Coordinates of C-alpha atoms and ligand atoms in Angstrom, one line a residue:
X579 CA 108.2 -33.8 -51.7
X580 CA 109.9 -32.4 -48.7
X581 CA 108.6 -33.6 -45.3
X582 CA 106.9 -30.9 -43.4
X583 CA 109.0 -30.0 -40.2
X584 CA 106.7 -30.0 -37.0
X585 CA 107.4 -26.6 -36.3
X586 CA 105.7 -26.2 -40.0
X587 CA 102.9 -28.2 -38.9
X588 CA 102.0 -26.5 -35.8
X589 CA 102.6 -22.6 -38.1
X590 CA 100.2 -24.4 -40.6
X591 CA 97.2 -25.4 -38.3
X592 CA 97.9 -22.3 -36.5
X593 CA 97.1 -20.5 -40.4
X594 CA 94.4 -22.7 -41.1
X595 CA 92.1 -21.0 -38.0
X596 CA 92.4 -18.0 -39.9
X597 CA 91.3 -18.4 -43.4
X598 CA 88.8 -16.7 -44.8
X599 CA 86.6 -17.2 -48.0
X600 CA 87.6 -14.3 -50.2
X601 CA 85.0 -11.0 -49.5
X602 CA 86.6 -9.0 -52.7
X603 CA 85.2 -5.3 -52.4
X604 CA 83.1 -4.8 -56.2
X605 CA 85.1 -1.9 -58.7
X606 CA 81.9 -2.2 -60.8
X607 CA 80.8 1.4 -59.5
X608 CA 84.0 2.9 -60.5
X609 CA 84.7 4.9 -63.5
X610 CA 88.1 5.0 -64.2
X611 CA 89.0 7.0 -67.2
X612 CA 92.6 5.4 -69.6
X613 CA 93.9 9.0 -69.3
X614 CA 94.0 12.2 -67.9
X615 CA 94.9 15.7 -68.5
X616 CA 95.8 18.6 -66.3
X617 CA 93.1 20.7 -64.1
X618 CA 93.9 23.7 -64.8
X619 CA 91.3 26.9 -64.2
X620 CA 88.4 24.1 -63.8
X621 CA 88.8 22.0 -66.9
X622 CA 91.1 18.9 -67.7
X623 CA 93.3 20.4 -70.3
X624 CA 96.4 18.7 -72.3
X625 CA 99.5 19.0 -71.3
X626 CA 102.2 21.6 -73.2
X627 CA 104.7 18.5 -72.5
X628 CA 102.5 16.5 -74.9
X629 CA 103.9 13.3 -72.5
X630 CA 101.8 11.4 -70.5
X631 CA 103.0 8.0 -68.0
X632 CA 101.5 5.3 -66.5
X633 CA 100.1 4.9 -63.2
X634 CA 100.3 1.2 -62.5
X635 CA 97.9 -1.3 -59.7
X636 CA 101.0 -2.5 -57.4
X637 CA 99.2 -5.6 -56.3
X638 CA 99.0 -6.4 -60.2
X639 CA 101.8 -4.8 -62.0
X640 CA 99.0 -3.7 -64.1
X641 CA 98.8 -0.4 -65.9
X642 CA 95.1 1.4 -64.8
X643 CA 95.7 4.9 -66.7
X644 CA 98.0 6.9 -68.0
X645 CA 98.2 10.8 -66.7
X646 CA 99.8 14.0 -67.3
X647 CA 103.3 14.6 -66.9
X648 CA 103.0 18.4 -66.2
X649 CA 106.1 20.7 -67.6
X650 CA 107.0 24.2 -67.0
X651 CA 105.0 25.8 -68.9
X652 CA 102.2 23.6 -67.8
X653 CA 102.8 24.7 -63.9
X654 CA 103.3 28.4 -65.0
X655 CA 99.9 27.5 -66.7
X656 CA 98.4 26.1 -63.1
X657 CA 99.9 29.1 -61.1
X658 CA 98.7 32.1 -63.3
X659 CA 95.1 30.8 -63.3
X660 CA 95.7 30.4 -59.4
X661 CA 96.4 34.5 -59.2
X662 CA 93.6 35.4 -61.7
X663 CA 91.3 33.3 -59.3
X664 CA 92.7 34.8 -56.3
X665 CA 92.7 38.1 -57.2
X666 CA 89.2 38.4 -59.0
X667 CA 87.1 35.8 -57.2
X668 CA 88.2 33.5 -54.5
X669 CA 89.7 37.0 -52.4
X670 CA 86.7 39.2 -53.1
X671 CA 84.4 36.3 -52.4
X672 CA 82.3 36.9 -48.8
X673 CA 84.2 34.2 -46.1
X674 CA 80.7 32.2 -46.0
X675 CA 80.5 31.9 -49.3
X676 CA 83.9 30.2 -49.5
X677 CA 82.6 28.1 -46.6
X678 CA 79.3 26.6 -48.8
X679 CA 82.0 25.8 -51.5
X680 CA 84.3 23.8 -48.8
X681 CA 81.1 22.0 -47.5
X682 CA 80.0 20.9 -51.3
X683 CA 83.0 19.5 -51.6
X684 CA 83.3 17.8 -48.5
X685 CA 79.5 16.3 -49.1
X686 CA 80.4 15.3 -52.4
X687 CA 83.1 12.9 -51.5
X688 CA 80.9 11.7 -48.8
X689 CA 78.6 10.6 -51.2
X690 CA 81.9 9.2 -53.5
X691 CA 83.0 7.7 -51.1
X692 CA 83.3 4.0 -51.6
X693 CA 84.4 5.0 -55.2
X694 CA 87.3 7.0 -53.9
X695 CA 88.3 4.4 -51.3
X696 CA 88.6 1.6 -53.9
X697 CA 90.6 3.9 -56.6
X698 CA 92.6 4.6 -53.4
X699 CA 93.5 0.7 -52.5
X700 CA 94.1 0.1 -56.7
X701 CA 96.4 3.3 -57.4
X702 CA 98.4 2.8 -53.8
X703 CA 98.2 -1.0 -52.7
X704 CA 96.6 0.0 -49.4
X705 CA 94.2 -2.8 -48.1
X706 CA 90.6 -1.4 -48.5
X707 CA 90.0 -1.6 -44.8
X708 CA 92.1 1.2 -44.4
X709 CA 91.1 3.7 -47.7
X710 CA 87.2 3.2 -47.0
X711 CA 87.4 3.0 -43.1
X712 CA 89.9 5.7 -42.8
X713 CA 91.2 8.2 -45.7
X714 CA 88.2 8.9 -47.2
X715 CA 86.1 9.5 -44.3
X716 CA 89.3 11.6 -42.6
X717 CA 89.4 13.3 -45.8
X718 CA 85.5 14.1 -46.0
X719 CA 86.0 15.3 -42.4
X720 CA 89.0 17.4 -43.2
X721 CA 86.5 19.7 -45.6
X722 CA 83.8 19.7 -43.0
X723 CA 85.9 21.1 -40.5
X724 CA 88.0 23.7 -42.5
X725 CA 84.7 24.9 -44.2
X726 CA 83.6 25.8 -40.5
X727 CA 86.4 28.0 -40.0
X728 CA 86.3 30.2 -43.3
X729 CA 83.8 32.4 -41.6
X730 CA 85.1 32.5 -38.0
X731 CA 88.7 33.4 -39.8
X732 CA 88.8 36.7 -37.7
X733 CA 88.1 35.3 -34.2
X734 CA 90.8 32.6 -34.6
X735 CA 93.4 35.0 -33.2
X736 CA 90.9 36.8 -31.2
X737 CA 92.6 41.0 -31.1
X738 CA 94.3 41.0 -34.4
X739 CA 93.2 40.4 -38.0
X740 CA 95.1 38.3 -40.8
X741 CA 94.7 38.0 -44.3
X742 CA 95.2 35.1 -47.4
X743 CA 98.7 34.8 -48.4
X744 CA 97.6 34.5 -52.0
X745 CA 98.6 31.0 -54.3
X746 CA 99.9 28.2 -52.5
X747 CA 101.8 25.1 -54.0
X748 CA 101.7 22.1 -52.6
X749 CA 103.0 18.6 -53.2
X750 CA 102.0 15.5 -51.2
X751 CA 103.4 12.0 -50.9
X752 CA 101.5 8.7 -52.1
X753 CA 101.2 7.4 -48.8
X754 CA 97.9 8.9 -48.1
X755 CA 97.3 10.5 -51.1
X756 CA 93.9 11.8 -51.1
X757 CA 93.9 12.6 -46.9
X758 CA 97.4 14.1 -47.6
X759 CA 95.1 16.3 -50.8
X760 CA 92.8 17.4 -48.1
X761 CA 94.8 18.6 -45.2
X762 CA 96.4 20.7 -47.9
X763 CA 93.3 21.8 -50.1
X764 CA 90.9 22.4 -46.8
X765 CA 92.4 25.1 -44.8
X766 CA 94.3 26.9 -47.9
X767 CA 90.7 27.5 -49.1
X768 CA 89.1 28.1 -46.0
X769 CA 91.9 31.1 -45.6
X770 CA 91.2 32.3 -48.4
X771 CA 93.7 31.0 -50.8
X772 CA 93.9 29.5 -54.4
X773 CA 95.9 26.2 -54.8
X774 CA 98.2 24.4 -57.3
X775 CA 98.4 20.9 -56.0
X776 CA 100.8 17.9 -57.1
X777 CA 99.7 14.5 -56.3
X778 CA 103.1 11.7 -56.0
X779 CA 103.7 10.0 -59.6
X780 CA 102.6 7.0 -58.8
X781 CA 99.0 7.7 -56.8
X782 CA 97.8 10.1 -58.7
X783 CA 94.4 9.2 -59.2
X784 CA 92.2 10.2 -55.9
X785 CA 93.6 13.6 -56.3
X786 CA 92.2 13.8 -60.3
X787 CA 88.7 12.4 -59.0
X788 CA 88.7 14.9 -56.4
X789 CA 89.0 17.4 -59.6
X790 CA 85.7 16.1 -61.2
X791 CA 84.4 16.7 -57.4
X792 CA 86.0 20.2 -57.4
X793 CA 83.8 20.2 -61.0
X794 CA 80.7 19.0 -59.6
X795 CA 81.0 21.4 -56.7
X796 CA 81.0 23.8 -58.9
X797 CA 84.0 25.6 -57.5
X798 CA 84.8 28.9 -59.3
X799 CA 87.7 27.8 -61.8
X800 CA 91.3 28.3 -61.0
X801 CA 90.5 28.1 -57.1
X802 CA 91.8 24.8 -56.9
X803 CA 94.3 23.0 -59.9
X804 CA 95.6 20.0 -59.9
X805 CA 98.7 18.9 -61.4
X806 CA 100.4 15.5 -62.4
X807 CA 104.4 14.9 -62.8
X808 CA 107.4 13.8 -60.3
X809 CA 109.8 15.4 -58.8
X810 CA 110.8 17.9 -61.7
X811 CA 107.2 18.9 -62.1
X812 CA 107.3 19.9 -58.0
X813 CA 110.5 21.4 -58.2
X814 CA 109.0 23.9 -60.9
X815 CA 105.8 24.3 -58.6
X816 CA 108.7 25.0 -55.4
X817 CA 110.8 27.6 -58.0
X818 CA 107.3 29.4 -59.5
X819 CA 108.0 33.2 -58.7
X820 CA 103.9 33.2 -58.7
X821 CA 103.9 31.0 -55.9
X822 CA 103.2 32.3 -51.9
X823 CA 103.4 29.1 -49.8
X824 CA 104.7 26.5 -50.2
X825 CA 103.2 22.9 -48.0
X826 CA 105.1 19.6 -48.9
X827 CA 104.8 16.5 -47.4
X828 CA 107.5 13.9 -48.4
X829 CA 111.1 13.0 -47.4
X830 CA 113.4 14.9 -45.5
X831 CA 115.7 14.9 -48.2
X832 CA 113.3 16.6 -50.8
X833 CA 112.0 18.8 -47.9
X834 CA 115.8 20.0 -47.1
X835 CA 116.3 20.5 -51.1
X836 CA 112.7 23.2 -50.9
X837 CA 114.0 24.4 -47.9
X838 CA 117.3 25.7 -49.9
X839 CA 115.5 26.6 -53.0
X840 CA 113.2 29.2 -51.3
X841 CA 115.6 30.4 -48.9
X842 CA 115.9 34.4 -49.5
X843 CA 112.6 34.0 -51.6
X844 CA 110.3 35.2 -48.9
X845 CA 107.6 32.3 -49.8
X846 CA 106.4 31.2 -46.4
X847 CA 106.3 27.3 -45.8
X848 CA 105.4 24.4 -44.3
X849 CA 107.2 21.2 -44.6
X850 CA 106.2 17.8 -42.9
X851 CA 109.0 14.8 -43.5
X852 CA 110.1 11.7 -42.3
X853 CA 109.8 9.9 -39.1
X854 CA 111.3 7.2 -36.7
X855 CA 108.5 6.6 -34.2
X856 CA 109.4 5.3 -31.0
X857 CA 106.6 3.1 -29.0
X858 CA 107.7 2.6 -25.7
X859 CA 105.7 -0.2 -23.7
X860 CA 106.4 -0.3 -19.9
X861 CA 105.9 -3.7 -17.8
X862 CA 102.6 -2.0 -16.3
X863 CA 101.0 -1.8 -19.8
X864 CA 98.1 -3.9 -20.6
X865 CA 100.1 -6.2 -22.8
X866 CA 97.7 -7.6 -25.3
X867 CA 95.9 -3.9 -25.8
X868 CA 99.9 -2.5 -26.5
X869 CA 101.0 -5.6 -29.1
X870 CA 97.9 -4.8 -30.9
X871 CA 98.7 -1.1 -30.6
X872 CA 102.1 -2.0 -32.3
X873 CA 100.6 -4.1 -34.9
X874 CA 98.8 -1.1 -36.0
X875 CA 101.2 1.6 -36.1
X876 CA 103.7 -0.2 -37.8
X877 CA 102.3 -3.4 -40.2
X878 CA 99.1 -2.3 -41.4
X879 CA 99.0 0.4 -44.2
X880 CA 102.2 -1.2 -45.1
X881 CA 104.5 1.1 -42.7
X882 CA 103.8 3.5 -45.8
X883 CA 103.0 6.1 -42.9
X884 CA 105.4 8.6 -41.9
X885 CA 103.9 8.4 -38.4
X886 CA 104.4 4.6 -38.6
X887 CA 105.7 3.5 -34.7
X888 CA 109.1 1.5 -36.5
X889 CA 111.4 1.8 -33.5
X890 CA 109.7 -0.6 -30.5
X891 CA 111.5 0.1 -26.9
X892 CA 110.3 -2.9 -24.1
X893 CA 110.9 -2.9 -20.8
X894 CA 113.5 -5.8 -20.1
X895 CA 111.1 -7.8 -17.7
X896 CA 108.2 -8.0 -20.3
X897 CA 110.4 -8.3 -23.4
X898 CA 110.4 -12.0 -24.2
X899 CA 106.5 -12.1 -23.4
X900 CA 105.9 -9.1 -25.7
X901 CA 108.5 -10.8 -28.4
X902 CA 106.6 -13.9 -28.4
X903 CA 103.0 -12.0 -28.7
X904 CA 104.2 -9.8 -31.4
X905 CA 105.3 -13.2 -33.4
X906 CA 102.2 -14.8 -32.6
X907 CA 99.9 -11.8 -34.2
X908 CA 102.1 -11.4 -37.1
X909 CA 101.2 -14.9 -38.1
X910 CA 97.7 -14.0 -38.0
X911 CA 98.2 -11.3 -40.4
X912 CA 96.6 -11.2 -44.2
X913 CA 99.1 -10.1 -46.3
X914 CA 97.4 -9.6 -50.1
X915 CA 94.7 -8.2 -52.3
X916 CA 94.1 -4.9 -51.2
X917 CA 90.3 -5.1 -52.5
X918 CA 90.0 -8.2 -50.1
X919 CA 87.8 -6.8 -46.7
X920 CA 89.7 -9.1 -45.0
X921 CA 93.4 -8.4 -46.1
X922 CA 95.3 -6.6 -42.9
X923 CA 98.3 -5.4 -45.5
X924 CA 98.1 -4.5 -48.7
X925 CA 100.9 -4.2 -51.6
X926 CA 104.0 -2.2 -51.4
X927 CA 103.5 1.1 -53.6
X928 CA 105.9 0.3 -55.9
X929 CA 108.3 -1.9 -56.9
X930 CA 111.3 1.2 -56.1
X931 CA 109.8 1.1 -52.9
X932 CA 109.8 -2.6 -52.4
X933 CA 113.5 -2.7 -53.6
X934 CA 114.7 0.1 -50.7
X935 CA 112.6 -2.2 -48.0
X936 CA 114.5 -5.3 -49.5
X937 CA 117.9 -3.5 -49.0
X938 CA 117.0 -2.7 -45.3
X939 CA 116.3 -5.9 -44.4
X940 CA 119.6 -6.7 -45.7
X941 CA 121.3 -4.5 -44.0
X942 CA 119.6 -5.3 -41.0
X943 CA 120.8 -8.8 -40.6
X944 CA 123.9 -8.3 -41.8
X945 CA 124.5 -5.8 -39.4
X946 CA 123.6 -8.7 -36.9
X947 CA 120.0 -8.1 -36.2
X948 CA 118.1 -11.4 -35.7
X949 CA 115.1 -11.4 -38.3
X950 CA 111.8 -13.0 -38.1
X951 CA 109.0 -12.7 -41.0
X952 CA 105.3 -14.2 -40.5
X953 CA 104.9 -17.2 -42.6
X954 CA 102.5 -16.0 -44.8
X955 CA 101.6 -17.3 -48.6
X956 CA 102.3 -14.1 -50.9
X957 CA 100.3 -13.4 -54.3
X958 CA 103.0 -14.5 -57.5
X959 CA 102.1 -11.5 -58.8
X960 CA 102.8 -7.8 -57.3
X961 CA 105.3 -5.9 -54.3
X962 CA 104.8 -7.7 -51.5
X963 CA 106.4 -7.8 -48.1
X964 CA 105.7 -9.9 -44.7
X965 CA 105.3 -8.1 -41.3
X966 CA 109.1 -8.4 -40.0
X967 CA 110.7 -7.7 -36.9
X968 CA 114.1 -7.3 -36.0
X969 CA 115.6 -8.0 -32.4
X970 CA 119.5 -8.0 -31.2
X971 CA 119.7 -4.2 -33.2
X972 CA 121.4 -1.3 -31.3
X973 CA 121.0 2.3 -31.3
X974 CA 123.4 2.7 -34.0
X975 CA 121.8 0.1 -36.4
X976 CA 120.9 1.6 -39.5
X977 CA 117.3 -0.1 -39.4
X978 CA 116.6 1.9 -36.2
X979 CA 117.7 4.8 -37.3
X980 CA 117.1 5.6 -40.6
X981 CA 113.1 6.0 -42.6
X982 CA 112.2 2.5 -44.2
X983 CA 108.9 2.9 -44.8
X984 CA 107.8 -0.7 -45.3
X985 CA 106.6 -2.8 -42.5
X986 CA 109.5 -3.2 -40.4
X987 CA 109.9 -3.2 -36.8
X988 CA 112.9 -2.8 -34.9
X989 CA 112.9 -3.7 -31.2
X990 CA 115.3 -2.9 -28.2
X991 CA 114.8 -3.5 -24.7
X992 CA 115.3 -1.1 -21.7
X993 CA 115.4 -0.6 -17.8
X994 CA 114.4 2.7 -16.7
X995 CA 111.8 5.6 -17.7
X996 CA 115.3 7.9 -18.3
X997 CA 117.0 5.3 -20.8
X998 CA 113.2 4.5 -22.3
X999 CA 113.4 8.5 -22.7
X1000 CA 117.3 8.9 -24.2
X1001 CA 116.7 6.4 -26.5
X1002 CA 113.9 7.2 -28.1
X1003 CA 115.0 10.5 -28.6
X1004 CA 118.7 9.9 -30.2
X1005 CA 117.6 10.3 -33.9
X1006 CA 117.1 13.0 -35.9
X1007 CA 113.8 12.6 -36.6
X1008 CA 110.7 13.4 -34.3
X1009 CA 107.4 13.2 -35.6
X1010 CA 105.3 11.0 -33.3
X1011 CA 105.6 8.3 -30.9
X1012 CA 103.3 5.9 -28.5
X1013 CA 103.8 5.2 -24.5
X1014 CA 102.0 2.5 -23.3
X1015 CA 101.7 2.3 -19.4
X1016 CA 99.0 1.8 -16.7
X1017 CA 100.3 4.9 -14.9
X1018 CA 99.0 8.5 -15.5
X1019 CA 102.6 9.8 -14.6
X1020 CA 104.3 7.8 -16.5
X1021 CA 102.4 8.8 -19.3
X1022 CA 103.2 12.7 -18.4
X1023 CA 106.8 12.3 -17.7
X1024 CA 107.4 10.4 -20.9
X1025 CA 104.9 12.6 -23.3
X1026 CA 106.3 15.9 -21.8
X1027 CA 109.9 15.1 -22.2
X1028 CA 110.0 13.1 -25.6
X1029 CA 111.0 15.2 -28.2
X1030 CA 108.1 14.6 -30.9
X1031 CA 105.4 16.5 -32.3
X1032 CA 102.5 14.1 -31.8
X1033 CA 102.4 11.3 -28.9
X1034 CA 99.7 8.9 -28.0
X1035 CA 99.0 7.3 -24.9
X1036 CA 97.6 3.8 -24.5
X1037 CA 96.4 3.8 -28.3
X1038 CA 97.8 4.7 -31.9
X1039 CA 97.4 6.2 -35.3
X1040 CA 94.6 8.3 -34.0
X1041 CA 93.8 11.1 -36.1
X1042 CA 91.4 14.2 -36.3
X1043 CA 91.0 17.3 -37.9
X1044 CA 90.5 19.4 -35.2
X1045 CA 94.2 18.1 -33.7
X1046 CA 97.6 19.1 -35.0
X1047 CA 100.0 17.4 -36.4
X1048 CA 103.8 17.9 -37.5
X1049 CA 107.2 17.4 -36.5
X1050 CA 110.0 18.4 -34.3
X1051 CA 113.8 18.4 -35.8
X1052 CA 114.3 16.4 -39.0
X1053 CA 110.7 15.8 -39.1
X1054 CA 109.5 19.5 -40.1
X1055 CA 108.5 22.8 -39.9
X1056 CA 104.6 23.6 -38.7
X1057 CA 101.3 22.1 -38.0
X1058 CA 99.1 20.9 -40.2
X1059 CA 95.1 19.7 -39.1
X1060 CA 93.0 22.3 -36.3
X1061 CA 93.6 26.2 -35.9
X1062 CA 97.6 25.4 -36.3
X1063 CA 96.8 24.3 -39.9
X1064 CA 94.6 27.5 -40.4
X1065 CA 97.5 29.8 -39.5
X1066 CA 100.3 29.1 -41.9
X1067 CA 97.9 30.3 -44.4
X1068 CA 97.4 33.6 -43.0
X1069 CA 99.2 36.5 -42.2
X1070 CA 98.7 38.6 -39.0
X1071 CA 98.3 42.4 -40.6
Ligands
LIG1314 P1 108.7 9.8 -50.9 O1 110.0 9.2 -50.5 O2 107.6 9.7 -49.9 O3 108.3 9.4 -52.3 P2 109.5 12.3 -51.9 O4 110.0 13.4 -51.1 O5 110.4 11.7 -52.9 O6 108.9 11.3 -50.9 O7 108.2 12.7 -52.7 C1 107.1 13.4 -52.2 C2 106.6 14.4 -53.2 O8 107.6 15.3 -53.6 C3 106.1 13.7 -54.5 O9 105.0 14.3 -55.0 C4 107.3 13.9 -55.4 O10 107.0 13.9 -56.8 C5 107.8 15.3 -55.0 N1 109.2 15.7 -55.3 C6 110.2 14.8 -55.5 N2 111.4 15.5 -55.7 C7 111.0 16.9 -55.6 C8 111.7 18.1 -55.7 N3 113.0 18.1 -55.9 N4 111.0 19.3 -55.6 C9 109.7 19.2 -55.3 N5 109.0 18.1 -55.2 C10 109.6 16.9 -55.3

């Protein structure tokens, strides 16, 4: 056997303080069906493809169902029992009408909740700390606050009325997939809409249970369908001459391929893509509250958030201490069942997605970036990844400037508020980004003059649906969540 270094020693000791008996969360409430159909005009109905694939647990490499893979004809299907609905029920209907509907749905998942949260964590590898603590109740709260506005529709712009667009596609990512389901579904129903909705191929699932609740809300049929498939099935959804809007969440280079497809088309759209985060800690932060700020927005949920903070900028004088505290948390970190309460990061989504992580880190140190990776013991069987962090990268390092998606952390130093503010604004991306400072105008200079949609102060990953969200440059067009989610499914008349 080989001897244990003492550096191993001390990393093992360190561990030991933080075991913890396994708290597994039960699946003995959930119902899980071995296959599903399309929802289409309320019912689950077989596909005209006649194929079906597999959606697999990534933390097992097992297969839990197998699902619908949704053809043409299938989403010409979807989108004509979207008009019919529109145009003989859900548009006629009276605006608080729509509203009772929205709430029922909202309650329903309320009371589904821990159901959802653990079909979330097996279909997408996110720890269940996460789906039940924040999706699903996110989600719930998405309904409630949409179904608010269907009845106050004509005071939003307060002076001039607005109108439904009509059927709106949309096609959402697996990183969140049933929150990313409700900040689509909420508002296009609480406009007045109907939907066709895509789920991502491989978390399908949350968005078919939230069919059955769509069922059990009784929701008039063809209001809301719900379609499986991958990219081709979404690129028929995009090209659908039936369609009006079009909402996608997803990659910037799927988001620039929509973009061209409907160009000319006159479908309205609303696209929210990739990110590059940029957290920016200043020497008069409260160090310990930042770290733990990092550790958040960029190792738990896997760095499967689009929002995740991956680029970290540290002022020079603080850099080694908040190096060294970064290392030290990381090593406290549970990587591994995502049913386990205690686990801080769940599986990788997918093997694909594991590979492209894999490549990055590659490229990383070969581009001469100086790795480190928490000790951690990983399960033998599923896509896993450690917390990493990269020092001695540059602006032009391809992990620092380019989407990974995977918990990796790249992390440059600088001297001044300006440089702090040029750097984390090179990249073509520009969703979000953190400052982290004991000074109100720092916080001011820096939020005012960084070039991202959403910026946090002091905190991270803070969402709610009253706030918007969305992207500057690369990173999209439009807001989704609050009254700027309500308008891009109107029209001003
Ligand atoms: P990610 O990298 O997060 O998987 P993608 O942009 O590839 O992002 O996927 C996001 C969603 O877009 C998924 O539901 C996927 O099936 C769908 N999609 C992929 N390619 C296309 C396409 N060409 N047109 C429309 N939708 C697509």
């Amino acid at each position: 056997m080989k001897k244990k270094s003492k550096k191993e020693d001390v990393k093992l000791k360190f561990n030991s303080s933080w075991e913890y008996a396994p708290a597994p969360e039960s699946k003995d409430h959930v119902k899980i069906n071995s296959s599903y159909d399309l929802f289409i005009n309320g019912k689950f109905t077989a596909p005209d493809s006649g194929k079906y694939f597999d959606t697999i647990n990534p933390a097992t490499e097992t297969k839990i169902a197998k699902v619908a893979d949704a053809n043409e004809k299938d989403v010409d299907k979807a989108v004509k029992a979207a008009r019919n609905a529109y145009d003989n029920v859900w548009s006629k209907m009276p605006a608080k009408e729509r509203g009772k509907y929205i709430y029922r749905i909202a309650r329903v998942m309320q009371e589904r909740a821990r159901e959802l949260a653990v079909i979330e964590s097996m279909d997408g590898g996110k720890a269940i700390r996460e789906s039940r603590d924040i999706d699903i109740p996110l989600a719930a709260a998405h309904f409630f606050y949409y179904a608010g506005w269907a009845d106050k529709i004509d005071y939003a712009v307060p002076g001039s009325k607005s109108r439904s667009l009509g059927v709106a596609g949309q096609i959402i990512p697996w990183n969140f997939p049933l929150l990313m389901a409700a900040w689509k579904i909420a508002p296009a129903l609480a406009a007045g809409n109907t939907v066709v909705l895509k789920p991502a191929e491989t978390t399908p699932l949350t968005a078919l249970k939230l069919a059955e609740i769509i069922q059990e809300a009784d929701l008039p049929p063809g209001v809301v369908n719900i379609i499986t498939g991958a990219g081709a099935t979404g690129a028929a959804l995009v090209n659908h001459p039936g369609i009006d809007k079009i909402a996608f969440t997803g990659s910037t280079d799927v988001g620039k391929i929509i973009q061209k497809s409907i160009a000319g088309t006159g479908k309205k759209y609303t696209l929210e893509l990739g990110g590059k985060a940029a957290n920016i800690i200043f020497e008069d932060a409260a160090i310990d509250q930042a770290v733990e700020g990092i550790v958040n927005g960029i190792f738990f949920n896997q760095g499967h958030v689009c929002c995740a903070g991956s680029r970290l900028f540290v002022q020079e004088s603080v850099m080694d201490t908040v190096v060294r505290k970064l290392k030290d948390r990381m090593e406290t970190l549970i990587v591994g069942d995502p049913l386990d309460k205690n686990t801080d990061i769940g599986a990788i989504n997918s093997k694909e997605q594991l590979g492209k992580i894999k490549q990055y880190l590659k490229i990383g140190v070969n581009e001469g970036g100086e790795m480190y990776q928490s000790s951690c013991a990983l399960p033998s069987k599923g896509f896993w990844c450690r917390p990493t962090l990269f020092t001695n990268v540059s602006q032009s390092s391809r992990i620092v400037t380019e989407e990974i998606f995977g918990p990796v952390l790249g992390i440059q130093s600088f001297r001044t508020v300006e440089e702090a503010i040029e750097k984390a604004n090179n990249i073509p991306y520009g969703l979000s980004g953190g400052v982290w400072t004991d000074k109100g105008s720092k916080i001011f200079k820096v939020t005012s003059q960084l070039r991202a949609g959403v910026i946090w102060a002091n905190t991270y990953n803070k969402f709610d649906p009253t706030s918007p969200f969305g992207g500057y440059k690369e990173s999209g067009v439009g807001r989704e969540g609050g009254l700027h989610g309500l308008m891009p499914y109107l029209e001003l008349v």
